[in-house]
mmCIF file of C-alpha atoms and ligand atoms in Angstrom:
data_model
loop_
_atom_site.group_PDB
_atom_site.id
_atom_site.type_symbol
_atom_site.label_atom_id
_atom_site.label_comp_id
_atom_site.label_asym_id
_atom_site.label_seq_id
_atom_site.Cartn_x
_atom_site.Cartn_y
_atom_site.Cartn_z
ATOM 1 C CA UNK A 1 -16.387 -1.033 -16.460
ATOM 2 C CA UNK A 2 -17.128 -3.994 -14.134
ATOM 3 C CA UNK A 3 -20.779 -5.149 -13.959
ATOM 4 C CA UNK A 4 -20.193 -7.007 -10.662
ATOM 5 C CA UNK A 5 -19.301 -5.137 -7.479
ATOM 6 C CA UNK A 6 -17.595 -8.170 -5.858
ATOM 7 C CA UNK A 7 -15.354 -8.680 -8.768
ATOM 8 C CA UNK A 8 -14.329 -4.992 -8.920
ATOM 9 C CA UNK A 9 -13.513 -4.993 -5.137
ATOM 10 C CA UNK A 10 -11.648 -8.341 -5.317
ATOM 11 C CA UNK A 11 -9.451 -6.967 -8.170
ATOM 12 C CA UNK A 12 -8.880 -3.705 -6.233
ATOM 13 C CA UNK A 13 -7.774 -5.654 -3.104
ATOM 14 C CA UNK A 14 -5.463 -7.908 -5.144
ATOM 15 C CA UNK A 15 -3.627 -4.889 -6.710
ATOM 16 C CA UNK A 16 -3.535 -3.006 -3.444
ATOM 17 C CA UNK A 17 -1.767 -6.064 -1.764
ATOM 18 C CA UNK A 18 0.955 -6.059 -4.352
ATOM 19 C CA UNK A 19 2.349 -2.785 -2.977
ATOM 20 C CA UNK A 20 0.805 -3.073 0.546
ATOM 21 C CA UNK A 21 1.818 -6.420 1.903
ATOM 22 C CA UNK A 22 1.253 -5.329 5.525
ATOM 23 C CA UNK A 23 -2.489 -5.211 4.841
ATOM 24 C CA UNK A 24 -2.548 -8.893 4.432
ATOM 25 C CA UNK A 25 -0.742 -9.544 7.622
ATOM 26 C CA UNK A 26 -2.864 -7.000 9.606
ATOM 27 C CA UNK A 27 -5.959 -8.574 8.133
ATOM 28 C CA UNK A 28 -4.757 -11.897 9.716
ATOM 29 C CA UNK A 29 -3.839 -10.079 12.887
ATOM 30 C CA UNK A 30 -7.229 -8.605 13.422
ATOM 31 C CA UNK A 31 -9.300 -11.306 11.914
ATOM 32 C CA UNK A 32 -7.247 -14.500 12.473
ATOM 33 C CA UNK A 33 -8.590 -15.317 15.892
ATOM 34 C CA UNK A 34 -12.254 -15.196 14.801
ATOM 35 C CA UNK A 35 -14.167 -16.934 12.152
ATOM 36 C CA UNK A 36 -15.729 -13.812 10.719
ATOM 37 C CA UNK A 37 -14.347 -12.007 7.757
ATOM 38 C CA UNK A 38 -12.882 -8.472 8.056
ATOM 39 C CA UNK A 39 -15.432 -5.901 6.837
ATOM 40 C CA UNK A 40 -14.198 -3.093 4.606
ATOM 41 C CA UNK A 41 -15.600 0.247 5.560
ATOM 42 C CA UNK A 42 -14.280 2.168 2.543
ATOM 43 C CA UNK A 43 -11.671 2.404 0.024
ATOM 44 C CA UNK A 44 -10.064 5.646 -1.232
ATOM 45 C CA UNK A 45 -9.006 6.633 -4.853
ATOM 46 C CA UNK A 46 -7.009 9.664 -5.987
ATOM 47 C CA UNK A 47 -6.972 11.478 -9.258
ATOM 48 C CA UNK A 48 -6.395 14.849 -11.014
ATOM 49 C CA UNK A 49 -9.181 17.339 -12.064
ATOM 50 C CA UNK A 50 -8.139 17.035 -15.689
ATOM 51 C CA UNK A 51 -9.983 15.417 -18.523
ATOM 52 C CA UNK A 52 -10.408 12.567 -19.128
ATOM 53 C CA UNK A 53 -9.426 11.389 -15.487
ATOM 54 C CA UNK A 54 -11.606 13.686 -13.329
ATOM 55 C CA UNK A 55 -13.258 12.440 -10.169
ATOM 56 C CA UNK A 56 -16.593 12.054 -12.006
ATOM 57 C CA UNK A 57 -15.077 9.707 -14.454
ATOM 58 C CA UNK A 58 -13.739 7.552 -11.760
ATOM 59 C CA UNK A 59 -17.094 7.686 -9.955
ATOM 60 C CA UNK A 60 -18.820 6.328 -13.112
ATOM 61 C CA UNK A 61 -17.283 2.953 -12.375
ATOM 62 C CA UNK A 62 -19.300 2.913 -9.123
ATOM 63 C CA UNK A 63 -22.430 4.680 -10.459
ATOM 64 C CA UNK A 64 -23.081 1.732 -12.882
ATOM 65 C CA UNK A 65 -22.924 -0.610 -9.869
ATOM 66 C CA UNK A 66 -25.630 1.323 -8.091
ATOM 67 C CA UNK A 67 -23.555 3.769 -6.037
ATOM 68 C CA UNK A 68 -25.068 7.200 -5.202
ATOM 69 C CA UNK A 69 -23.317 10.476 -4.475
ATOM 70 C CA UNK A 70 -22.742 11.180 -0.761
ATOM 71 C CA UNK A 71 -21.012 14.123 0.930
ATOM 72 C CA UNK A 72 -18.508 16.572 -0.588
ATOM 73 C CA UNK A 73 -15.268 17.748 1.077
ATOM 74 C CA UNK A 74 -12.848 20.616 0.514
ATOM 75 C CA UNK A 75 -9.115 20.577 1.480
ATOM 76 C CA UNK A 76 -8.054 24.071 0.684
ATOM 77 C CA UNK A 77 -4.374 23.862 1.862
ATOM 78 C CA UNK A 78 -3.807 20.641 -0.051
ATOM 79 C CA UNK A 79 -5.742 21.854 -3.123
ATOM 80 C CA UNK A 80 -7.923 18.834 -3.001
ATOM 81 C CA UNK A 81 -11.672 18.248 -3.577
ATOM 82 C CA UNK A 82 -13.301 14.980 -2.587
ATOM 83 C CA UNK A 83 -16.706 13.205 -2.643
ATOM 84 C CA UNK A 84 -17.887 9.947 -1.176
ATOM 85 C CA UNK A 85 -20.158 7.491 -2.745
ATOM 86 C CA UNK A 86 -22.377 4.921 -1.049
ATOM 87 C CA UNK A 87 -24.549 1.973 -2.073
ATOM 88 C CA UNK A 88 -28.137 1.234 -0.944
ATOM 89 C CA UNK A 89 -26.802 -2.224 0.171
ATOM 90 C CA UNK A 90 -25.291 -1.210 3.584
ATOM 91 C CA UNK A 91 -22.713 -4.068 3.305
ATOM 92 C CA UNK A 92 -21.100 -2.527 0.257
ATOM 93 C CA UNK A 93 -17.921 -0.424 1.080
ATOM 94 C CA UNK A 94 -18.197 3.302 0.826
ATOM 95 C CA UNK A 95 -15.851 4.913 -1.786
ATOM 96 C CA UNK A 96 -13.972 8.176 -1.097
ATOM 97 C CA UNK A 97 -12.605 9.855 -4.259
ATOM 98 C CA UNK A 98 -10.399 12.876 -4.234
ATOM 99 C CA UNK A 99 -8.861 14.939 -7.074
ATOM 100 C CA UNK A 100 -6.086 17.526 -7.121
ATOM 101 C CA UNK A 101 -7.118 20.932 -8.275
ATOM 102 C CA UNK A 102 -4.320 21.134 -10.765
ATOM 103 C CA UNK A 103 -5.327 24.653 -11.964
ATOM 104 C CA UNK A 104 -4.569 25.991 -8.512
ATOM 105 C CA UNK A 105 -0.975 24.607 -8.643
ATOM 106 C CA UNK A 106 2.200 26.185 -9.950
ATOM 107 C CA UNK A 107 2.779 26.373 -13.735
ATOM 108 C CA UNK A 108 5.664 23.838 -13.284
ATOM 109 C CA UNK A 109 3.301 21.295 -11.680
ATOM 110 C CA UNK A 110 0.558 21.984 -14.190
ATOM 111 C CA UNK A 111 2.959 21.318 -17.033
ATOM 112 C CA UNK A 112 4.292 18.008 -15.608
ATOM 113 C CA UNK A 113 0.879 16.684 -14.557
ATOM 114 C CA UNK A 114 -0.720 17.872 -17.896
ATOM 115 C CA UNK A 115 1.976 15.856 -19.794
ATOM 116 C CA UNK A 116 1.317 12.810 -17.721
ATOM 117 C CA UNK A 117 -2.452 12.911 -18.270
ATOM 118 C CA UNK A 118 -2.011 13.536 -21.965
ATOM 119 C CA UNK A 119 -0.516 10.075 -22.131
ATOM 120 C CA UNK A 120 -3.742 8.351 -20.883
ATOM 121 C CA UNK A 121 -5.792 6.866 -23.749
ATOM 122 C CA UNK A 122 -9.243 8.275 -23.116
ATOM 123 C CA UNK A 123 -10.796 4.875 -23.863
ATOM 124 C CA UNK A 124 -8.723 3.302 -21.060
ATOM 125 C CA UNK A 125 -10.570 5.389 -18.469
ATOM 126 C CA UNK A 126 -13.800 3.348 -19.054
ATOM 127 C CA UNK A 127 -12.072 -0.022 -19.174
ATOM 128 C CA UNK A 128 -12.681 -2.595 -16.468
ATOM 129 C CA UNK A 129 -9.222 -2.303 -15.064
ATOM 130 C CA UNK A 130 -8.800 1.465 -14.970
ATOM 131 C CA UNK A 131 -9.184 1.866 -11.201
ATOM 132 C CA UNK A 132 -6.238 -0.517 -10.729
ATOM 133 C CA UNK A 133 -4.280 0.251 -13.958
ATOM 134 C CA UNK A 134 -1.448 2.006 -12.178
ATOM 135 C CA UNK A 135 0.556 4.714 -14.007
ATOM 136 C CA UNK A 136 -0.040 5.232 -17.716
ATOM 137 C CA UNK A 137 3.429 6.860 -18.280
ATOM 138 C CA UNK A 138 7.116 6.531 -17.287
ATOM 139 C CA UNK A 139 8.683 9.420 -15.363
ATOM 140 C CA UNK A 140 12.270 10.122 -14.206
ATOM 141 C CA UNK A 141 12.952 10.329 -10.527
ATOM 142 C CA UNK A 142 13.878 14.118 -10.720
ATOM 143 C CA UNK A 143 10.384 14.840 -11.988
ATOM 144 C CA UNK A 144 8.877 12.899 -9.009
ATOM 145 C CA UNK A 145 11.095 14.914 -6.639
ATOM 146 C CA UNK A 146 9.991 18.222 -8.288
ATOM 147 C CA UNK A 147 6.354 17.265 -7.695
ATOM 148 C CA UNK A 148 7.013 16.071 -4.140
ATOM 149 C CA UNK A 149 8.369 19.527 -3.212
ATOM 150 C CA UNK A 150 5.022 21.110 -4.011
ATOM 151 C CA UNK A 151 2.355 18.405 -3.553
ATOM 152 C CA UNK A 152 2.897 14.963 -2.006
ATOM 153 C CA UNK A 153 -0.376 13.935 -3.468
ATOM 154 C CA UNK A 154 0.775 14.790 -7.042
ATOM 155 C CA UNK A 155 4.050 12.964 -6.521
ATOM 156 C CA UNK A 156 2.240 9.900 -5.183
ATOM 157 C CA UNK A 157 -0.104 9.857 -8.251
ATOM 158 C CA UNK A 158 2.770 10.355 -10.604
ATOM 159 C CA UNK A 159 4.490 7.414 -9.088
ATOM 160 C CA UNK A 160 1.606 4.947 -8.530
ATOM 161 C CA UNK A 161 -1.185 6.188 -10.909
ATOM 162 C CA UNK A 162 -4.673 4.708 -10.351
ATOM 163 C CA UNK A 163 -5.020 2.106 -7.672
ATOM 164 C CA UNK A 164 -6.793 2.079 -4.302
ATOM 165 C CA UNK A 165 -4.881 4.263 -1.954
ATOM 166 C CA UNK A 166 -6.119 2.326 1.093
ATOM 167 C CA UNK A 167 -8.749 -0.181 2.361
ATOM 168 C CA UNK A 168 -10.323 0.382 5.756
ATOM 169 C CA UNK A 169 -10.995 -2.102 8.525
ATOM 170 C CA UNK A 170 -14.514 -1.548 10.037
ATOM 171 C CA UNK A 171 -13.819 -1.707 13.726
ATOM 172 C CA UNK A 172 -17.509 -1.933 14.429
ATOM 173 C CA UNK A 173 -17.475 -5.349 12.735
ATOM 174 C CA UNK A 174 -14.477 -6.745 14.760
ATOM 175 C CA UNK A 175 -15.342 -9.209 17.427
ATOM 176 C CA UNK A 176 -11.997 -9.134 19.420
ATOM 177 C CA UNK A 177 -11.661 -5.382 19.616
ATOM 178 C CA UNK A 178 -14.289 -2.877 20.474
ATOM 179 C CA UNK A 179 -12.218 0.378 20.697
ATOM 180 C CA UNK A 180 -9.991 1.946 18.077
ATOM 181 C CA UNK A 181 -7.346 2.537 20.777
ATOM 182 C CA UNK A 182 -7.169 -1.246 21.438
ATOM 183 C CA UNK A 183 -6.754 -1.926 17.594
ATOM 184 C CA UNK A 184 -3.963 0.706 17.572
ATOM 185 C CA UNK A 185 -2.235 -0.982 20.537
ATOM 186 C CA UNK A 186 -2.374 -4.327 18.827
ATOM 187 C CA UNK A 187 -0.865 -2.905 15.719
ATOM 188 C CA UNK A 188 1.943 -1.148 17.532
ATOM 189 C CA UNK A 189 2.683 -4.269 19.645
ATOM 190 C CA UNK A 190 2.992 -6.129 16.330
ATOM 191 C CA UNK A 191 5.566 -3.524 15.145
ATOM 192 C CA UNK A 192 3.409 -1.372 12.826
ATOM 193 C CA UNK A 193 3.933 2.333 12.683
ATOM 194 C CA UNK A 194 0.822 4.505 12.811
ATOM 195 C CA UNK A 195 0.285 7.905 11.181
ATOM 196 C CA UNK A 196 0.340 10.198 14.154
ATOM 197 C CA UNK A 197 -0.294 13.515 12.360
ATOM 198 C CA UNK A 198 -3.094 15.080 14.229
ATOM 199 C CA UNK A 199 -2.770 12.300 16.880
ATOM 200 C CA UNK A 200 -3.074 8.600 16.405
ATOM 201 C CA UNK A 201 -6.921 8.791 16.652
ATOM 202 C CA UNK A 202 -8.452 11.356 14.323
ATOM 203 C CA UNK A 203 -12.048 12.379 15.113
ATOM 204 C CA UNK A 204 -14.130 11.438 18.196
ATOM 205 C CA UNK A 205 -17.483 9.992 19.199
ATOM 206 C CA UNK A 206 -18.894 13.524 19.066
ATOM 207 C CA UNK A 207 -18.178 13.788 15.285
ATOM 208 C CA UNK A 208 -19.498 10.138 14.936
ATOM 209 C CA UNK A 209 -16.271 8.896 13.432
ATOM 210 C CA UNK A 210 -12.858 7.823 14.797
ATOM 211 C CA UNK A 211 -10.077 6.908 12.389
ATOM 212 C CA UNK A 212 -6.512 5.798 12.478
ATOM 213 C CA UNK A 213 -4.055 4.486 9.850
ATOM 214 C CA UNK A 214 -0.731 2.847 9.413
ATOM 215 C CA UNK A 215 2.066 4.754 7.776
ATOM 216 C CA UNK A 216 2.172 3.618 4.082
ATOM 217 C CA UNK A 217 4.292 0.593 3.227
ATOM 218 C CA UNK A 218 7.209 1.201 1.023
ATOM 219 C CA UNK A 219 7.556 -0.473 -2.347
ATOM 220 C CA UNK A 220 9.768 -0.347 -5.358
ATOM 221 C CA UNK A 221 8.634 2.056 -8.112
ATOM 222 C CA UNK A 222 10.355 1.842 -11.523
ATOM 223 C CA UNK A 223 11.270 5.409 -12.583
ATOM 224 C CA UNK A 224 12.641 5.884 -16.038
ATOM 225 C CA UNK A 225 16.243 6.157 -14.740
ATOM 226 C CA UNK A 226 16.314 3.953 -11.797
ATOM 227 C CA UNK A 227 14.176 1.942 -9.208
ATOM 228 C CA UNK A 228 13.568 3.577 -5.874
ATOM 229 C CA UNK A 229 11.669 2.661 -2.764
ATOM 230 C CA UNK A 230 9.035 5.128 -1.848
ATOM 231 C CA UNK A 231 5.755 5.234 0.272
ATOM 232 C CA UNK A 232 3.061 3.183 -1.363
ATOM 233 C CA UNK A 233 -0.365 2.632 0.168
ATOM 234 C CA UNK A 234 -1.649 2.251 3.841
ATOM 235 C CA UNK A 235 -4.424 0.410 5.892
ATOM 236 C CA UNK A 236 -6.951 2.439 7.696
ATOM 237 C CA UNK A 237 -9.171 1.572 10.731
ATOM 238 C CA UNK A 238 -12.550 3.263 11.249
ATOM 239 C CA UNK A 239 -15.175 3.167 14.056
ATOM 240 C CA UNK A 240 -18.543 4.815 13.310
ATOM 241 C CA UNK A 241 -21.059 5.933 15.847
ATOM 242 C CA UNK A 242 -24.921 6.270 15.604
ATOM 243 C CA UNK A 243 -26.410 9.603 14.975
ATOM 244 C CA UNK A 244 -29.416 10.910 16.898
ATOM 245 C CA UNK A 245 -31.762 8.764 14.769
ATOM 246 C CA UNK A 246 -29.701 5.702 15.713
ATOM 247 C CA UNK A 247 -28.260 5.240 12.327
ATOM 248 C CA UNK A 248 -24.568 4.614 11.959
ATOM 249 C CA UNK A 249 -22.893 7.833 10.604
ATOM 250 C CA UNK A 250 -22.002 7.193 6.917
ATOM 251 C CA UNK A 251 -20.025 10.305 6.022
ATOM 252 C CA UNK A 252 -16.424 11.427 6.428
ATOM 253 C CA UNK A 253 -14.923 14.225 8.655
ATOM 254 C CA UNK A 254 -12.826 16.789 6.778
ATOM 255 C CA UNK A 255 -10.474 17.618 9.647
ATOM 256 C CA UNK A 256 -9.673 13.962 10.059
ATOM 257 C CA UNK A 257 -9.394 13.155 6.322
ATOM 258 C CA UNK A 258 -6.979 16.079 6.042
ATOM 259 C CA UNK A 259 -4.565 14.054 8.333
ATOM 260 C CA UNK A 260 -5.345 10.593 6.850
ATOM 261 C CA UNK A 261 -3.987 12.016 3.450
ATOM 262 C CA UNK A 262 -0.559 12.307 5.121
ATOM 263 C CA UNK A 263 -0.255 8.637 5.694
ATOM 264 C CA UNK A 264 1.601 8.443 2.468
ATOM 265 C CA UNK A 265 4.207 11.128 3.607
ATOM 266 C CA UNK A 266 7.786 10.108 3.918
ATOM 267 C CA UNK A 267 8.631 12.627 6.586
ATOM 268 C CA UNK A 268 9.547 11.288 10.016
ATOM 269 C CA UNK A 269 10.283 7.813 8.963
HETATM 270 C C1 OOG B 1 -7.766 9.848 1.341
HETATM 271 C C2 OOG B 1 -7.738 10.398 2.737
HETATM 272 C C3 OOG B 1 -9.107 10.636 3.435
HETATM 273 C C4 OOG B 1 -10.586 9.247 5.056
HETATM 274 O O1 OOG B 1 -11.098 8.188 5.346
HETATM 275 O O2 OOG B 1 -10.993 10.338 5.629
HETATM 276 C C5 OOG B 1 -9.718 9.300 3.967
HETATM 277 C C6 OOG B 1 -6.449 9.619 0.787
HETATM 278 O O3 OOG B 1 -5.467 9.550 1.385
HETATM 279 O O4 OOG B 1 -6.517 9.454 -0.542
HETATM 280 O O5 OOG B 1 -9.478 8.243 3.348
HETATM 281 NI NI1 NI B 2 -10.158 6.610 4.373
#
C-alpha cells in the first residue's frame, strides 16, 4: 500500500487517463484559462463483495493514509452497496467505493465472477498498485456479453478490473464557472456527450449536491479472442452546498449516484 497520498492519487490519475483521454482535454478546457489547478472532489472505485477483493480491502489502502468511514449507500435494483471515505484534511479527495452483491445475482453470474476473482493472488490486493492494477484475468468476449445482459457493472469490472472509474471536478473550486449548468454547456459546446439518465443535472441545492458526468469514453479492451471498443471511464462534475451549520455537504446522494453509475452504459450512444 502507498504510504503517501499524493503518489497514490497521481498514479490513479495516470492510469485513468490511459483509458479516459477526454479527461485530460476537459481538464484543460475548464482549467486552461486560469492559473489555479483543478480540484478533485472524489474518485470512485468498483469491486465485488467476494474475498479477497471486498470493499473493505480496497478501503484499507485509504485507511492507512488517514481516511475515515463516511456514509453508506444501498442500490437495491443494481445490487450494489457503497461507502464513502473522507480525510481530516479537507483538500483530500473523497473516495466512493461500491461493491456488487454477487450472492444476489444469478448462478451464471456467480460462477463467472467467482472464477475471475479466484484468479486474483490474495497478496496482490495489498500491493501498492492494486487500485490501478486492471484485470487479473483474461476473458472472452462472449463471457463479457453474458455479464452485460445481467449487470452492466459486472461486465465493466470483468473488462477493466481495478482502476478509478472516474475523477470529479469540484465546480466550487472553478473560477470561470459558478454553476453546474454553465459547466455542462461548455462541455456540450466542445462536443462532449453528457449522461442524461435522470436529467443532465442530478440532485439540487436542496439535497446539497448537484452532479453531472460525461458518457464514458470508449477504449480498446483485449478480450481473449479479440480486441473490442467498449465504454471505459468517465469524468464527473460536482457542486456542493453548505448545510445549515454553514459546512459544505460532504456526502453523496443515493438517487443521484444511482444515475451516475449509468455513465458507463453503452445504450443510446
Ligand atoms: C459510482 C457512481 C456514484 C457519485 O458521485 O454519486 C458516484 C460509479 O459509477 O462507480 O460516483
Ligand atoms: Ni462520483
